[in-house]
């Protein structure tokens, strides 16, 4: 059976620019149901833990300071084939390579400040969702 949930973050760049509502609207229009959602600001420590898999990458420090610099919207989304379909909706990591009609094409600024996160596997979707939400926050 296909796993039917993914985890997303509307990142500080997109929230700062007032894009959160437009992004959520496109997510809903693309057939995803919101299972959980809240606005938070990650501490530097939160961001280091969330992105621990990237800690050896040259962009790790920039990523941590970017992701903790302002509020973000975190959400769990449900749809058949959620992980892959959401990756298609958001587009390539680098907005210059993102297809027309994708969220990153429309809302992202650069490879670092790329507006939206989407889990890259079912396993990571579960880990990332559990990082931000308890089972009592899943509806
Ligand atoms: P995301 O896929 O949500 O999670 C990992 C993040 O690392 C990615 O989004 C980008 O924000 C960031 N990232 C990936 N590659 C680079 C890069 N080459 N330079 C800066 N940031 C990057």
Tab-separated table of C-alpha atoms and ligand atoms in Angstrom:
chain	number	residue	atom	x	y	z
A	1	UNK	CA	0.000	0.000	0.000
A	2	UNK	CA	1.281	3.512	-0.759
A	3	UNK	CA	2.015	5.601	2.328
A	4	UNK	CA	-0.451	8.471	2.282
A	5	UNK	CA	1.156	11.183	4.446
A	6	UNK	CA	4.009	13.644	4.052
A	7	UNK	CA	5.479	16.435	6.139
A	8	UNK	CA	5.974	20.028	4.969
A	9	UNK	CA	7.398	23.302	6.220
A	10	UNK	CA	6.667	26.727	4.759
A	11	UNK	CA	10.092	28.224	5.384
A	12	UNK	CA	11.024	31.633	6.890
A	13	UNK	CA	11.580	33.303	3.491
A	14	UNK	CA	8.045	32.471	2.326
A	15	UNK	CA	6.391	33.388	5.645
A	16	UNK	CA	8.300	36.719	5.752
A	17	UNK	CA	7.027	37.588	2.277
A	18	UNK	CA	3.412	36.801	3.181
A	19	UNK	CA	3.168	33.724	0.928
A	20	UNK	CA	1.926	31.225	3.530
A	21	UNK	CA	-1.761	31.625	2.640
A	22	UNK	CA	-1.175	31.325	-1.120
A	23	UNK	CA	1.012	28.232	-0.633
A	24	UNK	CA	-1.570	26.534	1.624
A	25	UNK	CA	-4.277	27.337	-0.893
A	26	UNK	CA	-2.299	25.631	-3.687
A	27	UNK	CA	-1.621	22.648	-1.430
A	28	UNK	CA	-5.349	22.258	-0.770
A	29	UNK	CA	-6.228	22.780	-4.433
A	30	UNK	CA	-3.794	19.977	-5.315
A	31	UNK	CA	-5.814	17.512	-3.261
A	32	UNK	CA	-3.872	17.323	0.012
A	33	UNK	CA	-5.800	17.192	3.296
A	34	UNK	CA	-4.232	18.963	6.291
A	35	UNK	CA	-3.837	16.425	9.109
A	36	UNK	CA	-1.830	18.730	11.444
A	37	UNK	CA	-0.664	22.340	11.217
A	38	UNK	CA	0.943	25.052	13.367
A	39	UNK	CA	3.128	28.153	13.182
A	40	UNK	CA	6.349	27.927	15.188
A	41	UNK	CA	9.875	29.315	15.269
A	42	UNK	CA	12.611	26.698	15.477
A	43	UNK	CA	15.529	27.419	17.807
A	44	UNK	CA	19.028	26.973	16.428
A	45	UNK	CA	19.180	23.682	18.341
A	46	UNK	CA	15.852	22.531	16.839
A	47	UNK	CA	17.152	23.233	13.330
A	48	UNK	CA	20.442	21.420	14.021
A	49	UNK	CA	18.506	18.365	15.197
A	50	UNK	CA	15.937	18.467	12.393
A	51	UNK	CA	18.664	18.705	9.732
A	52	UNK	CA	21.187	16.414	11.484
A	53	UNK	CA	21.450	14.278	8.320
A	54	UNK	CA	23.018	17.289	6.571
A	55	UNK	CA	25.541	18.173	9.294
A	56	UNK	CA	28.594	17.352	7.174
A	57	UNK	CA	27.362	19.427	4.220
A	58	UNK	CA	29.066	22.775	3.492
A	59	UNK	CA	25.731	24.611	3.664
A	60	UNK	CA	24.735	23.218	7.092
A	61	UNK	CA	25.447	26.379	9.146
A	62	UNK	CA	23.628	28.603	6.652
A	63	UNK	CA	20.707	26.178	6.618
A	64	UNK	CA	20.440	26.195	10.428
A	65	UNK	CA	20.569	29.986	10.720
A	66	UNK	CA	18.082	30.420	7.866
A	67	UNK	CA	15.576	27.914	9.245
A	68	UNK	CA	15.698	29.454	12.748
A	69	UNK	CA	15.577	33.136	11.726
A	70	UNK	CA	11.794	33.505	11.754
A	71	UNK	CA	8.460	31.736	12.004
A	72	UNK	CA	7.574	28.784	9.805
A	73	UNK	CA	4.383	26.806	9.189
A	74	UNK	CA	4.736	23.057	9.789
A	75	UNK	CA	2.097	20.598	8.603
A	76	UNK	CA	1.319	16.968	7.939
A	77	UNK	CA	-0.489	16.393	4.641
A	78	UNK	CA	-2.531	13.420	3.470
A	79	UNK	CA	-3.161	12.212	-0.070
A	80	UNK	CA	-2.641	8.986	-1.932
A	81	UNK	CA	1.080	8.773	-2.855
A	82	UNK	CA	1.658	11.864	-0.699
A	83	UNK	CA	5.486	11.971	-0.618
A	84	UNK	CA	6.016	11.744	-4.374
A	85	UNK	CA	3.041	13.882	-5.340
A	86	UNK	CA	4.101	16.625	-2.930
A	87	UNK	CA	7.690	16.565	-4.244
A	88	UNK	CA	6.222	17.063	-7.717
A	89	UNK	CA	4.094	19.981	-6.487
A	90	UNK	CA	7.028	21.777	-4.828
A	91	UNK	CA	9.526	21.261	-7.672
A	92	UNK	CA	13.327	21.008	-7.736
A	93	UNK	CA	15.418	22.131	-4.728
A	94	UNK	CA	16.959	24.864	-6.877
A	95	UNK	CA	14.125	27.184	-8.027
A	96	UNK	CA	16.025	27.893	-11.254
A	97	UNK	CA	15.518	24.209	-12.118
A	98	UNK	CA	11.933	23.999	-10.827
A	99	UNK	CA	9.190	23.343	-13.391
A	100	UNK	CA	6.535	25.925	-14.269
A	101	UNK	CA	3.573	25.731	-11.922
A	102	UNK	CA	5.572	24.359	-8.969
A	103	UNK	CA	5.621	26.082	-5.585
A	104	UNK	CA	9.362	26.697	-5.685
A	105	UNK	CA	9.172	28.162	-9.196
A	106	UNK	CA	6.563	30.620	-7.977
A	107	UNK	CA	7.689	31.378	-4.418
A	108	UNK	CA	11.374	30.431	-3.844
A	109	UNK	CA	14.349	32.770	-4.029
A	110	UNK	CA	17.407	30.495	-4.174
A	111	UNK	CA	18.592	26.941	-3.512
A	112	UNK	CA	19.029	27.817	0.167
A	113	UNK	CA	15.894	29.948	0.577
A	114	UNK	CA	13.549	27.692	-1.306
A	115	UNK	CA	10.197	28.468	0.373
A	116	UNK	CA	8.882	24.948	1.013
A	117	UNK	CA	10.162	21.647	2.386
A	118	UNK	CA	8.722	18.259	1.495
A	119	UNK	CA	9.866	14.913	2.943
A	120	UNK	CA	11.934	12.825	0.514
A	121	UNK	CA	10.746	9.367	1.643
A	122	UNK	CA	7.982	7.699	3.620
A	123	UNK	CA	10.428	6.929	6.408
A	124	UNK	CA	11.583	10.554	6.660
A	125	UNK	CA	7.975	11.774	6.510
A	126	UNK	CA	7.227	9.790	9.668
A	127	UNK	CA	10.419	10.932	11.436
A	128	UNK	CA	9.880	14.601	10.523
A	129	UNK	CA	6.180	14.562	11.446
A	130	UNK	CA	7.006	13.031	14.831
A	131	UNK	CA	9.686	15.711	15.403
A	132	UNK	CA	7.027	18.453	15.332
A	133	UNK	CA	3.711	16.816	16.280
A	134	UNK	CA	2.400	14.482	18.948
A	135	UNK	CA	-0.297	11.961	18.028
A	136	UNK	CA	-2.840	14.224	19.800
A	137	UNK	CA	-2.115	16.925	17.202
A	138	UNK	CA	-2.933	14.675	14.240
A	139	UNK	CA	-6.521	14.900	13.022
B	1	LIG	P1	15.145	20.871	1.780
B	1	LIG	O1	15.176	19.868	0.697
B	1	LIG	O2	13.873	21.292	2.344
B	1	LIG	O3	16.087	20.337	2.962
B	1	LIG	C1	17.491	20.447	2.839
B	1	LIG	C2	17.802	21.867	2.547
B	1	LIG	O4	19.151	22.208	2.418
B	1	LIG	C3	17.221	22.227	1.192
B	1	LIG	O5	15.844	22.212	1.268
B	1	LIG	C4	17.841	23.571	0.966
B	1	LIG	O6	17.159	24.591	1.678
B	1	LIG	C5	19.203	23.363	1.611
B	1	LIG	N1	20.186	23.165	0.571
B	1	LIG	C6	20.317	22.094	-0.241
B	1	LIG	N2	21.343	22.272	-1.096
B	1	LIG	C7	21.869	23.471	-0.798
B	1	LIG	C8	22.945	24.220	-1.313
B	1	LIG	N3	23.690	23.749	-2.325
B	1	LIG	N4	23.201	25.426	-0.773
B	1	LIG	C9	22.444	25.884	0.241
B	1	LIG	N5	21.400	25.221	0.782
B	1	LIG	C10	21.116	24.031	0.259
